[in-house]
Tab-separated table of C-alpha atoms in Angstrom:
chain	number	residue	atom	x	y	z
A	1406	MET	CA	-8.400	-17.003	-14.140
A	1407	HIS	CA	-8.871	-15.481	-10.607
A	1408	GLN	CA	-9.969	-11.939	-10.868
A	1409	ARG	CA	-7.141	-10.515	-8.445
A	1410	GLU	CA	-4.499	-12.190	-10.851
A	1411	LYS	CA	-6.442	-10.616	-13.883
A	1412	LEU	CA	-5.996	-7.481	-12.281
A	1413	GLN	CA	-2.374	-7.672	-11.913
A	1414	SER	CA	-1.952	-8.818	-15.323
A	1415	CYS	CA	-3.725	-5.935	-16.745
A	1416	TYR	CA	-1.746	-3.385	-18.560
A	1417	GLN	CA	-2.371	-0.907	-21.216
A	1418	ASN	CA	0.155	-2.753	-24.017
A	1419	LEU	CA	-1.482	-1.680	-27.186
A	1420	LYS	CA	-4.777	-0.825	-25.820
A	1421	THR	CA	-6.556	2.410	-26.222
A	1422	VAL	CA	-6.723	4.325	-22.690
A	1423	LYS	CA	-10.354	4.088	-23.171
A	1424	ASN	CA	-10.011	0.257	-23.299
A	1425	TYR	CA	-7.612	-0.213	-20.795
A	1426	LEU	CA	-9.684	1.802	-17.949
A	1427	HIS	CA	-12.849	0.283	-19.115
A	1428	GLU	CA	-11.265	-3.444	-18.369
A	1429	LEU	CA	-9.738	-2.298	-15.408
A	1430	ASN	CA	-13.191	-0.898	-14.132
A	1431	GLU	CA	-14.861	-4.243	-14.962
A	1432	ILE	CA	-12.120	-6.035	-12.745
A	1433	TRP	CA	-12.654	-3.454	-10.019
A	1434	ASN	CA	-16.198	-3.798	-9.987
A	1435	MET	CA	-16.141	-7.528	-9.999
A	1436	ILE	CA	-13.524	-7.775	-6.598
A	1437	ARG	CA	-15.347	-4.477	-5.227
A	1438	GLU	CA	-12.610	-2.567	-4.985
A	1439	MET	CA	-12.953	0.704	-3.349
A	1440	ASN	CA	-9.568	2.181	-2.705
A	1441	GLU	CA	-8.627	5.276	-4.584
A	1442	CYS	CA	-4.779	4.968	-4.075
A	1443	THR	CA	-5.061	1.201	-5.146
A	1444	LYS	CA	-6.910	2.417	-8.355
A	1445	VAL	CA	-4.504	5.220	-8.993
A	1446	HIS	CA	-1.551	3.369	-8.534
A	1447	LYS	CA	-2.462	0.205	-11.018
A	1448	PHE	CA	-3.766	2.519	-13.597
A	1449	TRP	CA	-0.961	4.759	-13.431
A	1450	SER	CA	1.785	1.778	-13.364
A	1451	GLY	CA	0.043	-0.160	-16.151
A	1452	LEU	CA	0.193	2.909	-18.754
A	1453	CYS	CA	2.738	2.805	-21.496
A	1454	ARG	CA	5.994	4.368	-19.959
A	1455	GLU	CA	5.429	7.516	-22.191
A	1456	LEU	CA	2.049	8.323	-20.419
A	1457	GLN	CA	3.682	7.866	-16.989
A	1458	HIS	CA	6.161	10.144	-18.071
A	1459	ASP	CA	4.048	12.780	-19.480
A	1460	LEU	CA	1.661	12.503	-16.273
A	1461	TRP	CA	4.748	13.352	-13.989
A	1462	LYS	CA	5.515	16.165	-15.902
A	1463	GLU	CA	1.922	17.344	-15.567
A	1464	LYS	CA	3.127	17.712	-11.955
A	1465	LEU	CA	0.865	14.692	-11.229
A	1466	ASN	CA	1.864	11.784	-8.584
A	1467	PRO	CA	0.471	8.172	-8.343
A	1468	LYS	CA	0.747	8.197	-4.435
A	1469	ILE	CA	-1.260	11.688	-4.042
A	1470	SER	CA	-3.322	12.492	-7.282
A	1471	MET	CA	-7.115	11.655	-7.932
A	1472	LEU	CA	-8.056	8.850	-9.964
A	1473	LYS	CA	-10.470	11.392	-12.066
A	1474	LYS	CA	-7.437	14.176	-12.347
A	1475	VAL	CA	-5.332	11.363	-13.875
A	1476	ILE	CA	-7.858	9.901	-16.400
A	1477	ALA	CA	-8.588	13.448	-17.484
A	1478	SER	CA	-4.945	14.360	-17.772
A	1479	VAL	CA	-4.195	11.240	-19.686
A	1480	GLU	CA	-7.385	11.883	-22.073
A	1481	ILE	CA	-5.878	15.235	-22.686
A	1482	LEU	CA	-2.372	13.791	-23.385
A	1483	LYS	CA	-3.755	11.583	-25.893
A	1484	ILE	CA	-5.518	14.461	-28.188
């Protein structure tokens, strides 16, 4: 499968957040994705709906939040 297609079809589903992020990072490295906004949007939109909702409650926004902040918040929310 082409890497960009693989990226488009990559979602958390039943994966842990750690495994989902690992899969995304592997694909991003292969396609040399550097755009922070693109990464945040993909990571956020691929998370389970509950986590997406919780991120909004944390006053984060996929259009303006930094990836590190989103990841850190998700890790805290999963505790």
